[in-house]
PDB file of C-alpha atoms in Angstrom:
ATOM      1  CA  MET A  37     272.898  61.162  73.318  1.00 72.00           C
ATOM      2  CA  PRO A  38     275.951  60.781  75.777  1.00 78.00           C
ATOM      3  CA  ARG A  39     279.220  59.038  74.068  1.00 84.00           C
ATOM      4  CA  PRO A  40     279.300  55.180  73.943  1.00 86.00           C
ATOM      5  CA  GLY A  41     281.942  55.025  76.766  1.00 84.00           C
ATOM      6  CA  LEU A  42     279.136  56.697  79.197  1.00 85.00           C
ATOM      7  CA  ARG A  43     276.003  54.168  78.212  1.00 83.00           C
ATOM      8  CA  THR A  44     277.326  51.457  80.762  1.00 87.00           C
ATOM      9  CA  TYR A  45     275.545  49.688  83.637  1.00 88.00           C
ATOM     10  CA  SER A  46     279.017  50.581  85.917  1.00 89.00           C
ATOM     11  CA  ARG A  47     278.131  54.028  86.259  1.00 92.00           C
ATOM     12  CA  ARG A  48     274.929  55.443  87.463  1.00 91.00           C
ATOM     13  CA  ARG A  49     272.238  57.510  86.093  1.00 92.00           C
ATOM     14  CA  VAL A  50     271.858  61.014  87.507  1.00 93.00           C
ATOM     15  CA  TYR A  51     268.980  62.903  86.526  1.00 96.00           C
ATOM     16  CA  ARG A  52     269.299  66.774  86.755  1.00 96.00           C
ATOM     17  CA  ARG A  53     267.418  69.433  86.173  1.00 97.00           C
ATOM     18  CA  THR A  54     268.946  72.156  83.835  1.00 96.00           C
ATOM     19  CA  PRO A  55     268.228  75.917  84.284  1.00 97.00           C
ATOM     20  CA  GLY A  56     266.005  75.865  80.795  1.00 96.00           C
ATOM     21  CA  GLY A  57     263.739  73.489  82.302  1.00 96.00           C
ATOM     22  CA  ARG A  58     264.553  70.404  80.710  1.00 97.00           C
ATOM     23  CA  THR A  59     265.455  67.349  82.540  1.00 97.00           C
ATOM     24  CA  VAL A  60     268.973  65.478  81.796  1.00 93.00           C
ATOM     25  CA  VAL A  61     270.742  62.105  82.309  1.00 92.00           C
ATOM     26  CA  HIS A  62     274.499  62.276  83.466  1.00 91.00           C
ATOM     27  CA  TYR A  63     276.335  59.731  84.217  1.00 91.00           C
ATOM     28  CA  GLU A  64     278.400  59.280  87.075  1.00 89.00           C
ATOM     29  CA  PRO A  65     280.633  56.958  88.332  1.00 89.00           C
ATOM     30  CA  ARG A  66     278.812  54.710  91.902  1.00 90.00           C
ATOM     31  CA  LYS A  67     280.162  54.835  95.069  1.00 89.00           C
ATOM     32  CA  PRO A  68     282.499  52.821  96.238  1.00 92.00           C
ATOM     33  CA  SER A  69     280.998  50.240  99.399  1.00 93.00           C
ATOM     34  CA  VAL A  70     281.296  50.941 103.279  1.00 94.00           C
ATOM     35  CA  ALA A  71     285.329  50.630 104.935  1.00 93.00           C
ATOM     36  CA  LYS A  72     284.753  47.354 107.110  1.00 95.00           C
ATOM     37  CA  CYS A  73     287.066  46.805 109.984  1.00 95.00           C
ATOM     38  CA  ALA A  74     289.674  44.436 109.015  1.00 94.00           C
ATOM     39  CA  LEU A  75     289.054  42.037 112.213  1.00 94.00           C
ATOM     40  CA  CYS A  76     285.111  42.124 112.860  1.00 94.00           C
ATOM     41  CA  GLY A  77     283.869  43.117 109.830  1.00 94.00           C
ATOM     42  CA  ARG A  78     281.641  46.054 111.104  1.00 95.00           C
ATOM     43  CA  PRO A  79     281.272  49.603 108.920  1.00 95.00           C
ATOM     44  CA  LEU A  80     283.933  52.508 109.947  1.00 93.00           C
ATOM     45  CA  ASN A  81     282.322  55.233 111.215  1.00 92.00           C
ATOM     46  CA  GLY A  82     284.480  58.518 110.378  1.00 90.00           C
ATOM     47  CA  VAL A  83     285.498  57.326 106.704  1.00 92.00           C
ATOM     48  CA  PRO A  84     283.563  59.234 103.853  1.00 93.00           C
ATOM     49  CA  ARG A  85     282.546  56.443 101.309  1.00 93.00           C
ATOM     50  CA  LEU A  86     284.246  58.064  98.183  1.00 90.00           C
ATOM     51  CA  ARG A  87     286.008  57.354  95.105  1.00 88.00           C
ATOM     52  CA  SER A  88     289.784  57.693  95.255  1.00 86.00           C
ATOM     53  CA  SER A  89     290.113  61.184  93.061  1.00 88.00           C
ATOM     54  CA  ARG A  90     287.740  62.773  95.559  1.00 90.00           C
ATOM     55  CA  LEU A  91     289.473  60.953  98.320  1.00 89.00           C
ATOM     56  CA  ARG A  92     292.621  62.572  97.468  1.00 92.00           C
ATOM     57  CA  ARG A  93     290.978  66.190  97.848  1.00 94.00           C
ATOM     58  CA  LEU A  94     290.417  65.656 101.346  1.00 93.00           C
ATOM     59  CA  ALA A  95     292.677  66.851 104.529  1.00 93.00           C
ATOM     60  CA  LYS A  96     294.166  64.226 106.609  1.00 90.00           C
ATOM     61  CA  THR A  97     291.829  64.307 108.993  1.00 88.00           C
ATOM     62  CA  GLU A  98     288.704  64.287 107.013  1.00 91.00           C
ATOM     63  CA  LYS A  99     289.675  60.479 105.659  1.00 89.00           C
ATOM     64  CA  ARG A 100     290.158  58.718 108.911  1.00 90.00           C
ATOM     65  CA  PRO A 101     289.187  58.896 112.539  1.00 91.00           C
ATOM     66  CA  GLU A 102     292.147  60.142 114.572  1.00 91.00           C
ATOM     67  CA  ARG A 103     292.846  57.458 116.862  1.00 90.00           C
ATOM     68  CA  PRO A 104     295.297  54.583 116.813  1.00 92.00           C
ATOM     69  CA  TYR A 105     294.693  52.037 113.835  1.00 91.00           C
ATOM     70  CA  GLY A 106     292.044  54.691 112.735  1.00 90.00           C
ATOM     71  CA  GLY A 107     290.328  53.590 109.833  1.00 89.00           C
ATOM     72  CA  TYR A 108     291.487  50.308 109.564  1.00 92.00           C
ATOM     73  CA  ILE A 109     289.465  48.603 112.842  1.00 94.00           C
ATOM     74  CA  CYS A 110     286.468  49.584 114.973  1.00 93.00           C
ATOM     75  CA  HIS A 111     286.761  50.912 118.367  1.00 93.00           C
ATOM     76  CA  ARG A 112     285.314  47.821 119.716  1.00 95.00           C
ATOM     77  CA  CYS A 113     288.315  46.448 118.402  1.00 95.00           C
ATOM     78  CA  LEU A 114     290.368  48.498 119.297  1.00 95.00           C
ATOM     79  CA  ALA A 115     289.374  48.762 122.444  1.00 95.00           C
ATOM     80  CA  LYS A 116     289.673  44.701 123.296  1.00 95.00           C
ATOM     81  CA  ALA A 117     292.904  44.589 121.652  1.00 93.00           C
ATOM     82  CA  PHE A 118     294.041  47.182 124.395  1.00 93.00           C
ATOM     83  CA  LYS A 119     292.645  45.296 127.148  1.00 94.00           C
ATOM     84  CA  ALA A 120     294.117  42.540 126.051  1.00 92.00           C
ATOM     85  CA  SER A 121     297.394  43.684 125.509  1.00 91.00           C
ATOM     86  CA  ILE A 122     297.171  45.455 128.515  1.00 91.00           C
ATOM     87  CA  ARG A 123     296.554  41.951 130.208  1.00 90.00           C
ATOM     88  CA  THR A 124     299.194  40.468 128.908  1.00 90.00           C
ATOM     89  CA  SER A 125     301.816  42.892 129.755  1.00 85.00           C
ATOM     90  CA  LEU A 126     300.701  42.455 133.594  1.00 81.00           C
ATOM     91  CA  THR A 127     301.426  38.707 133.804  1.00 72.00           C
ATOM     92  CA  MET A 128     304.994  39.274 132.474  1.00 65.00           C
TER      93      MET A 128
END
């Protein structure tokens, strides 16, 4: 029986098979929700779905895409923003 702090539904149950052949229950933290675009709300590609403790261990290039506003807005919103900025700079 795990300690009472682990027996909560905020943790997910993972069934693991031990080398001795028994099946035991491990209580793990749940995965966080998918990162979403700040403008349109579309899920972001290239952003891992990890807890902050695991995310800290990754390299900087593995945490978000290497483009302007990578990990904050999606590629479609970025293209729209670039086009809008070019159009406003051409009219001035």
